[in-house]
Coordinates of C-alpha atoms in Angstrom, one line a residue:
M27 CA -14.0 -78.2 53.7
A28 CA -12.8 -76.0 56.5
Y29 CA -9.4 -77.7 56.4
V30 CA -9.2 -77.1 52.7
I31 CA -10.0 -73.4 53.1
I32 CA -7.5 -73.0 55.9
G33 CA -4.9 -74.8 53.9
R34 CA -5.5 -72.7 50.8
S35 CA -5.4 -69.5 53.0
E36 CA -2.1 -70.5 54.5
S37 CA -0.8 -71.3 51.0
C38 CA -1.9 -67.9 49.7
A39 CA -0.4 -66.2 52.7
M40 CA 3.0 -67.9 52.1
N41 CA 2.8 -67.1 48.4
S42 CA 1.9 -63.4 49.2
E43 CA 4.8 -63.2 51.6
A44 CA 7.2 -64.6 49.0
M45 CA 5.9 -62.2 46.4
L46 CA 6.4 -59.3 48.7
K47 CA 9.9 -60.3 49.4
T48 CA 10.6 -60.8 45.7
A49 CA 9.0 -57.4 45.0
G50 CA 11.2 -55.8 47.7
H51 CA 14.3 -57.4 46.3
S52 CA 13.3 -56.3 42.8
R53 CA 12.8 -52.7 43.9
R54 CA 16.2 -52.7 45.5
K55 CA 17.8 -54.4 42.6
G56 CA 16.0 -52.0 40.2
L57 CA 17.3 -49.1 42.3
L58 CA 20.9 -50.4 42.2
R59 CA 21.1 -51.7 38.7
T60 CA 19.6 -49.6 36.0
P61 CA 20.0 -50.3 32.2
L62 CA 22.9 -47.8 32.3
N63 CA 24.2 -49.3 35.5
A64 CA 24.0 -46.0 37.4
R65 CA 25.6 -47.5 40.4
F66 CA 28.8 -48.4 38.6
G67 CA 28.8 -45.0 36.9
V68 CA 28.7 -43.2 40.3
F69 CA 31.6 -45.3 41.5
F70 CA 33.5 -44.7 38.3
I71 CA 33.2 -40.9 38.5
L72 CA 34.6 -40.8 42.0
F73 CA 37.6 -43.0 41.3
Y74 CA 38.3 -41.5 37.9
S75 CA 38.3 -38.0 39.4
I76 CA 41.0 -39.2 41.7
A77 CA 43.1 -41.0 39.1
M78 CA 42.7 -39.0 35.9
E79 CA 45.2 -36.2 36.6
A80 CA 47.9 -38.8 37.5
L81 CA 47.2 -40.4 34.1
I82 CA 47.5 -37.1 32.3
E83 CA 50.7 -36.1 34.1
N84 CA 52.6 -39.4 34.4
L85 CA 51.3 -41.3 31.4
H86 CA 50.9 -38.2 29.2
L87 CA 47.4 -39.0 28.2
P88 CA 45.5 -36.1 26.5
G89 CA 43.7 -33.6 28.7
T90 CA 40.5 -34.4 26.9
I91 CA 40.1 -37.6 29.0
R92 CA 38.7 -35.3 31.7
Y93 CA 35.5 -35.1 29.7
L94 CA 34.8 -38.8 30.1
N95 CA 33.2 -38.0 33.5
D96 CA 30.7 -35.7 31.8
V97 CA 29.6 -38.6 29.5
V98 CA 29.3 -41.0 32.5
L99 CA 27.4 -38.4 34.6
I100 CA 24.8 -37.9 31.8
A101 CA 24.4 -41.7 31.5
V102 CA 23.9 -41.9 35.3
I103 CA 21.2 -39.2 35.2
F104 CA 19.3 -41.0 32.5
G105 CA 19.7 -44.2 34.4
I106 CA 18.1 -43.0 37.7
Q107 CA 15.6 -40.4 36.4
G108 CA 12.6 -42.5 37.3
R109 CA 13.8 -42.9 40.9
F110 CA 15.1 -39.5 41.5
L111 CA 12.2 -37.7 43.1
P112 CA 11.1 -40.7 45.4
I113 CA 14.7 -40.8 46.7
L114 CA 14.7 -37.1 47.4
R115 CA 11.5 -37.5 49.4
K116 CA 12.8 -40.5 51.3
E117 CA 16.1 -38.8 52.2
H118 CA 14.4 -35.5 53.1
S119 CA 16.6 -33.6 50.7
Y120 CA 13.9 -31.7 48.9
M121 CA 15.0 -28.5 50.6
L122 CA 18.5 -28.9 49.3
W123 CA 17.1 -29.7 45.8
G124 CA 15.1 -26.5 46.0
A125 CA 18.2 -24.5 46.9
V126 CA 20.0 -25.9 43.8
C127 CA 17.1 -25.1 41.6
A128 CA 16.9 -21.6 42.9
L129 CA 20.6 -21.2 42.1
F130 CA 20.1 -22.5 38.6
V131 CA 17.2 -20.2 37.9
M132 CA 19.1 -17.1 39.2
D133 CA 22.2 -18.1 37.2
I134 CA 20.1 -18.4 34.0
F135 CA 18.4 -15.1 34.8
T136 CA 21.8 -13.3 35.0
A137 CA 22.8 -14.8 31.7
V138 CA 19.6 -13.7 30.0
I139 CA 19.7 -10.1 31.2
N140 CA 23.4 -9.8 30.2
L141 CA 22.9 -11.5 26.8
V142 CA 25.6 -14.1 27.5
S143 CA 26.3 -16.5 24.6
P144 CA 24.3 -19.8 25.0
L145 CA 27.4 -21.8 24.4
L146 CA 29.2 -20.1 27.3
V147 CA 26.1 -20.6 29.5
M148 CA 26.0 -24.3 28.7
W149 CA 29.7 -24.5 29.6
A150 CA 29.1 -22.7 32.9
V151 CA 26.2 -25.0 33.8
R152 CA 28.6 -27.9 33.3
N153 CA 31.3 -26.3 35.5
T154 CA 29.0 -25.2 38.3
F155 CA 26.4 -27.9 38.5
R156 CA 28.2 -31.2 37.7
G157 CA 29.3 -31.6 41.4
L158 CA 25.9 -30.8 42.7
I159 CA 24.2 -33.1 40.3
Y160 CA 26.6 -35.8 41.3
L161 CA 25.7 -35.2 45.0
F162 CA 22.1 -36.2 44.3
C163 CA 23.2 -39.2 42.2
V164 CA 25.2 -40.4 45.2
I165 CA 22.1 -40.1 47.4
A166 CA 20.0 -42.0 44.8
V167 CA 22.2 -45.1 44.3
F168 CA 24.4 -45.6 47.3
H169 CA 23.5 -47.2 50.6
V170 CA 25.1 -47.2 54.0
E171 CA 26.3 -50.7 53.5
D172 CA 28.5 -49.6 50.6
M173 CA 30.5 -47.1 52.6
T174 CA 32.8 -49.2 54.8
K175 CA 34.3 -51.1 51.8
L176 CA 34.4 -47.9 49.7
F177 CA 36.3 -45.9 52.3
H178 CA 38.7 -48.8 52.8
V179 CA 39.5 -48.5 49.1
L180 CA 39.9 -44.8 49.3
L181 CA 42.1 -45.2 52.3
G182 CA 44.3 -47.5 50.2
L183 CA 44.7 -44.7 47.7
Q184 CA 46.2 -42.4 50.3
L185 CA 49.5 -44.2 50.3
P186 CA 50.2 -43.8 46.5
N187 CA 48.9 -40.2 46.9
L188 CA 51.6 -39.6 49.5
L189 CA 54.4 -41.4 47.6
L190 CA 53.6 -39.5 44.5
A191 CA 53.7 -36.2 46.4
I192 CA 57.1 -37.1 47.9
Y193 CA 58.4 -37.9 44.4
Q194 CA 57.1 -34.6 43.1
S195 CA 58.6 -32.7 46.0
L196 CA 62.0 -34.3 45.6
V197 CA 62.3 -34.8 41.9
T198 CA 59.9 -33.0 39.6
S199 CA 58.8 -29.9 41.3
G200 CA 62.1 -28.0 41.2
G201 CA 61.5 -26.8 44.7
N202 CA 58.2 -25.2 43.8
P203 CA 55.5 -26.5 46.2
D204 CA 52.8 -25.5 43.6
F205 CA 53.8 -28.6 41.7
V206 CA 53.3 -31.0 44.6
H207 CA 49.8 -32.3 44.5
G208 CA 49.9 -36.1 44.7
L209 CA 47.4 -37.8 42.5
F210 CA 45.5 -34.6 41.8
A211 CA 45.7 -31.6 39.5
N212 CA 46.5 -29.2 42.3
G213 CA 46.9 -29.0 46.0
A214 CA 43.3 -28.0 46.5
G215 CA 42.1 -31.4 45.1
A216 CA 44.5 -33.3 47.4
N217 CA 43.2 -31.2 50.3
T218 CA 39.5 -32.1 49.8
F219 CA 40.4 -35.8 49.3
S220 CA 42.3 -35.8 52.6
A221 CA 39.5 -33.8 54.3
V222 CA 36.9 -36.5 53.3
L223 CA 39.1 -39.3 54.6
F224 CA 40.0 -37.5 57.8
A225 CA 36.4 -36.6 58.5
Y226 CA 35.1 -40.1 58.0
Y227 CA 37.8 -42.0 59.8
L228 CA 37.9 -39.6 62.8
N229 CA 34.2 -39.9 63.3
A230 CA 34.3 -43.7 62.6
Y231 CA 36.9 -44.0 65.4
L232 CA 35.0 -41.8 67.8
N233 CA 31.9 -44.0 67.2
G234 CA 33.8 -47.3 67.6
R235 CA 33.8 -48.2 63.9
E236 CA 37.5 -48.0 63.1
P237 CA 40.8 -48.5 65.1
V238 CA 42.9 -45.5 66.1
W239 CA 45.7 -46.4 63.7
T240 CA 43.5 -45.5 60.7
V241 CA 42.9 -42.0 62.0
A242 CA 46.6 -41.6 62.8
F243 CA 47.5 -42.8 59.3
V244 CA 45.1 -40.4 57.5
A245 CA 46.1 -37.5 59.7
V246 CA 49.9 -38.0 59.3
T247 CA 49.8 -38.6 55.6
S248 CA 47.4 -35.7 55.0
I249 CA 49.6 -33.3 57.0
M250 CA 52.7 -34.5 55.2
I251 CA 51.2 -33.8 51.8
A252 CA 49.8 -30.5 52.8
A253 CA 53.2 -29.4 54.3
M254 CA 55.1 -30.4 51.2
A255 CA 52.6 -28.6 49.0
E256 CA 52.5 -25.6 51.5
E257 CA 48.7 -25.9 51.4
K258 CA 47.8 -23.7 54.3
T259 CA 44.1 -24.1 53.9
F260 CA 44.2 -27.8 54.7
F261 CA 45.4 -27.1 58.2
L262 CA 42.2 -24.9 58.6
Y263 CA 40.2 -27.9 57.3
F264 CA 41.9 -30.1 59.7
I265 CA 41.2 -28.0 62.7
V266 CA 37.5 -27.4 61.7
I267 CA 36.9 -31.1 61.2
F268 CA 38.5 -32.1 64.4
V269 CA 36.6 -29.5 66.5
L270 CA 33.2 -30.2 64.8
S271 CA 33.7 -34.0 65.2
I272 CA 34.5 -33.7 68.9
L273 CA 31.7 -31.3 69.6
I274 CA 29.0 -33.2 67.8
S275 CA 30.0 -36.7 68.7
R276 CA 28.7 -38.4 71.8
W277 CA 31.3 -37.9 74.6
S278 CA 32.8 -40.8 76.3
L279 CA 36.0 -41.8 78.1
K280 CA 37.5 -42.7 74.7
T281 CA 36.7 -39.2 73.5
L282 CA 38.5 -37.6 76.5
C283 CA 41.5 -39.8 76.1
F284 CA 41.6 -39.1 72.3
I285 CA 41.5 -35.3 73.0
A286 CA 44.4 -35.7 75.4
V287 CA 46.5 -37.7 73.0
A288 CA 45.6 -35.4 70.1
F289 CA 46.7 -32.4 72.2
I290 CA 50.1 -34.0 72.9
A291 CA 50.4 -34.9 69.2
G292 CA 49.5 -31.4 68.3
I293 CA 52.5 -30.1 70.2
F294 CA 54.8 -32.3 68.3
L295 CA 53.0 -31.3 65.1
V296 CA 53.6 -27.6 65.7
Q297 CA 57.3 -28.3 66.3
Y298 CA 57.5 -30.3 63.1
I299 CA 55.8 -27.5 61.1
A300 CA 58.1 -24.9 62.7
I301 CA 61.1 -26.8 61.4
V302 CA 59.9 -28.0 58.0
M303 CA 57.6 -25.2 56.9
P304 CA 57.9 -22.2 59.3
D305 CA 55.9 -20.0 56.9
I306 CA 52.8 -22.1 57.4
L307 CA 53.1 -21.8 61.2
E308 CA 53.5 -18.1 61.0
F309 CA 50.5 -17.8 58.7
L310 CA 48.3 -19.8 61.2
T311 CA 49.5 -18.0 64.3
D312 CA 50.2 -14.4 63.3
W313 CA 47.2 -12.3 62.2
N314 CA 49.3 -9.7 60.5
T315 CA 51.0 -12.3 58.4
S316 CA 47.7 -13.9 57.5
K317 CA 46.2 -10.6 56.6
T318 CA 49.1 -9.6 54.4
Y319 CA 49.0 -13.0 52.6
L320 CA 45.2 -12.9 52.1
T321 CA 45.0 -9.3 50.8
A322 CA 48.1 -9.4 48.6
T323 CA 48.1 -9.4 44.8
W324 CA 50.8 -10.5 42.5
A325 CA 51.2 -9.4 38.9
D326 CA 52.2 -12.9 37.8
S327 CA 49.9 -14.9 40.1
Y328 CA 46.7 -13.8 41.8
G329 CA 45.7 -10.4 40.5
I330 CA 42.7 -10.1 42.9
P331 CA 43.2 -10.5 46.6
R332 CA 41.5 -13.4 48.5
L333 CA 40.0 -11.1 51.1
G334 CA 38.4 -8.0 49.8
A335 CA 37.8 -9.5 46.4
F336 CA 34.2 -8.3 46.2
T337 CA 35.2 -4.7 46.8
F338 CA 38.1 -5.0 44.4
I339 CA 35.9 -6.4 41.6
A340 CA 33.0 -4.0 42.2
K341 CA 35.3 -1.1 42.0
N342 CA 37.6 -2.1 39.1
F343 CA 35.1 -4.1 36.9
F344 CA 31.6 -3.1 37.9
N345 CA 32.4 0.6 38.4
N346 CA 30.5 0.3 41.7
D347 CA 27.2 -0.1 39.8
F348 CA 24.6 -1.4 42.1
A349 CA 22.7 -3.6 39.6
T350 CA 25.9 -5.1 38.2
S351 CA 27.1 -5.9 41.7
L352 CA 23.9 -7.7 42.4
F353 CA 23.8 -9.8 39.2
G354 CA 27.4 -9.7 37.8
F355 CA 28.3 -9.8 34.1
G356 CA 26.1 -12.9 33.6
F357 CA 26.4 -16.6 34.1
G358 CA 29.1 -17.9 31.7
S359 CA 30.6 -14.5 31.0
A360 CA 34.0 -15.4 32.6
E361 CA 34.4 -19.0 31.4
H362 CA 37.5 -20.6 30.0
S363 CA 38.2 -23.9 28.3
Q364 CA 40.9 -25.7 26.4
F365 CA 38.6 -25.2 23.4
A366 CA 39.0 -21.7 22.1
F367 CA 35.4 -21.2 21.1
L368 CA 34.4 -21.6 24.8
D369 CA 36.8 -18.8 26.0
S370 CA 34.8 -15.8 27.1
P371 CA 35.8 -12.2 26.1
F372 CA 36.3 -11.4 29.8
Y373 CA 38.7 -14.3 30.2
L374 CA 40.7 -13.4 27.1
R375 CA 41.2 -9.9 28.5
Y376 CA 41.6 -10.6 32.3
G377 CA 42.4 -14.3 32.5
E378 CA 45.9 -13.5 33.8
L379 CA 44.4 -12.2 37.0
S380 CA 43.7 -15.9 37.9
Y381 CA 40.2 -15.2 39.2
R382 CA 39.3 -18.8 38.2
S383 CA 41.5 -20.0 41.0
F384 CA 38.9 -19.0 43.6
T385 CA 35.2 -19.9 43.6
H386 CA 34.1 -16.6 45.2
Q387 CA 35.9 -14.4 42.7
W388 CA 34.8 -16.4 39.6
T389 CA 31.2 -16.7 40.8
F390 CA 30.9 -13.0 41.9
I391 CA 32.2 -11.8 38.5
E392 CA 29.5 -13.8 36.7
T393 CA 26.5 -13.6 39.0
G394 CA 27.2 -10.9 41.6
Y395 CA 26.2 -10.9 45.2
I396 CA 22.9 -12.8 44.7
G397 CA 24.4 -15.6 42.6
F398 CA 27.3 -16.1 45.0
G399 CA 25.0 -15.9 48.0
L400 CA 22.7 -18.6 46.6
F401 CA 25.8 -20.8 45.9
V402 CA 26.8 -20.6 49.5
L403 CA 23.2 -21.1 50.6
V404 CA 23.2 -24.5 48.9
F405 CA 25.8 -25.8 51.4
I406 CA 24.2 -23.9 54.3
I407 CA 20.9 -25.7 53.5
A408 CA 22.7 -29.0 53.3
L409 CA 24.3 -28.3 56.7
I410 CA 21.0 -27.4 58.2
C411 CA 19.4 -30.6 56.9
L412 CA 22.2 -32.8 58.2
C413 CA 22.3 -31.0 61.6
K414 CA 18.5 -31.6 61.9
Q415 CA 19.0 -35.3 61.3
R416 CA 21.8 -35.4 63.9
W417 CA 19.5 -33.8 66.5
I418 CA 16.5 -36.0 65.7
Y419 CA 18.6 -39.2 65.8
R420 CA 21.1 -38.1 68.4
K421 CA 20.8 -41.4 70.3
Y422 CA 22.3 -43.2 67.4
D423 CA 25.8 -43.0 66.0
A424 CA 25.9 -41.6 62.5
V425 CA 29.4 -41.5 61.1
L426 CA 28.2 -40.6 57.6
N427 CA 26.0 -37.8 58.9
L428 CA 28.9 -36.3 60.9
T429 CA 31.2 -36.6 57.8
G430 CA 28.6 -34.8 55.7
I431 CA 28.3 -32.0 58.3
C432 CA 32.1 -31.5 58.3
M433 CA 32.3 -31.5 54.5
C434 CA 29.6 -28.8 54.3
V435 CA 31.7 -26.5 56.3
V436 CA 34.8 -27.5 54.3
C437 CA 33.0 -26.7 51.1
I438 CA 32.0 -23.2 52.3
I439 CA 35.6 -22.4 53.4
S440 CA 37.0 -23.7 50.1
M441 CA 35.0 -21.0 48.2
W442 CA 37.5 -18.4 49.5
S443 CA 40.6 -20.5 49.2
N444 CA 40.4 -22.4 45.9
A445 CA 38.0 -23.2 43.0
T446 CA 37.5 -26.9 43.7
L447 CA 33.7 -26.7 43.6
K448 CA 33.8 -25.5 40.0
L449 CA 36.6 -27.8 38.7
D450 CA 36.9 -31.5 37.8
A451 CA 37.7 -32.3 41.5
S452 CA 34.3 -31.0 42.6
Y453 CA 32.9 -34.6 42.6
I454 CA 35.0 -35.4 45.7
P455 CA 33.8 -32.7 48.2
C456 CA 30.2 -33.2 46.9
F457 CA 30.5 -36.9 47.5
G458 CA 31.6 -36.1 51.1
V459 CA 28.4 -34.0 51.6
A460 CA 26.1 -36.5 49.9
I461 CA 27.0 -39.4 52.1
G462 CA 25.7 -37.5 55.1
F463 CA 22.2 -38.0 53.7
L464 CA 22.7 -41.8 53.5
T465 CA 22.5 -42.1 57.2
R466 CA 18.7 -42.1 57.2
K467 CA 18.7 -45.4 55.4
G468 CA 20.7 -47.0 58.2
F469 CA 18.7 -46.0 61.3
G470 CA 17.2 -49.0 63.0
D471 CA 15.2 -49.4 66.2
V472 CA 18.2 -50.1 68.5
P473 CA 20.8 -47.4 69.3
N474 CA 24.3 -48.1 68.2
E475 CA 23.3 -51.2 66.3
K476 CA 26.4 -51.8 64.1
S477 CA 24.5 -53.7 61.5
E478 CA 22.2 -50.7 61.0
T479 CA 24.6 -47.7 60.8
V480 CA 28.1 -47.0 59.5

């Protein structure tokens, strides 16, 4: 009898263990494969964001194909809705979610007190929050194990990005660098794509994940594209990513050697820029030139200066009214679309000022100091969360975490240099921030365990 009981117990234990393994596999499979295949949808949005502008420009497909990402994003949201909150809890991103919710509530509040058309408000929600929603979708469906192969594919896209930029520079741009943007709609989109690649591969090299040639390839091709497009902001991104990565990464002999080699390469880079694009070098090294550039206005280009925009808008549009400066004209009040019924009265009157070329100007007009402050706060909160993770798990390498930290700073800088965070390309920088939260899934018990982290 005892043998029978023991045999049955062992059998039950084995069956229970098998059931637990099956249940674990089912939970993982359920997370990755929803009825709407959210995982595929998140992949699709990222790559379609990269490719769609090239399809429009070179294959002359209609601009309405841009809205396909909206449909896919909605499908993804429905696909992961049951797993959304548990994932937020697991990844310790509740504080970030709270910041996004606070931004949304304040935006709607400004729209209500200013009686903005509901249609314009809905359009503004789409423009402002699609990238942020995508950020949480990336956290929900991706895993650390996905990233190495994914970034290898993204690395492969940098070559056609460069070749197309060269073709645009030599053939189609007519000597105007504004028409050199590689695969993207503008230079700002190309900048953020290059920034994500550089941040990832630099930190992957410093942590022994990738060979030095990949960092060199990304750095050289990114600088070439930025130089041809005269994208001065990218060089600021480049410096910020390099400095942050060096400071936060664990120092070793490899790090010191890399800094020495990078310093020598930087000397040659400065000489290259001085010959090819002297204006960029002057902008980066001479404060008076930088100040003149950043505060200038042009009748046919940017009617509002980059620096001093808040003062300019408060004086010329808000009449220095305190309440209006706090809350703006209302969320959605300055929107524009290729569909005429989604053009706001403010845009129809002042659209030629190109305020929609800069996130800080566009956001300040609609939601004032409070709305813009909360928008910046979203990325500051993300930065705080990621830095906290880096401190807690400082004995481990965390390439994705460091990439996310760098991209948080890049996103904040971009608010004063372009409008990427409110355009179709917003998925790319938000993807760069989101992958920083994936690092938690990869931490194991052994420091520097390559099978555990990326």
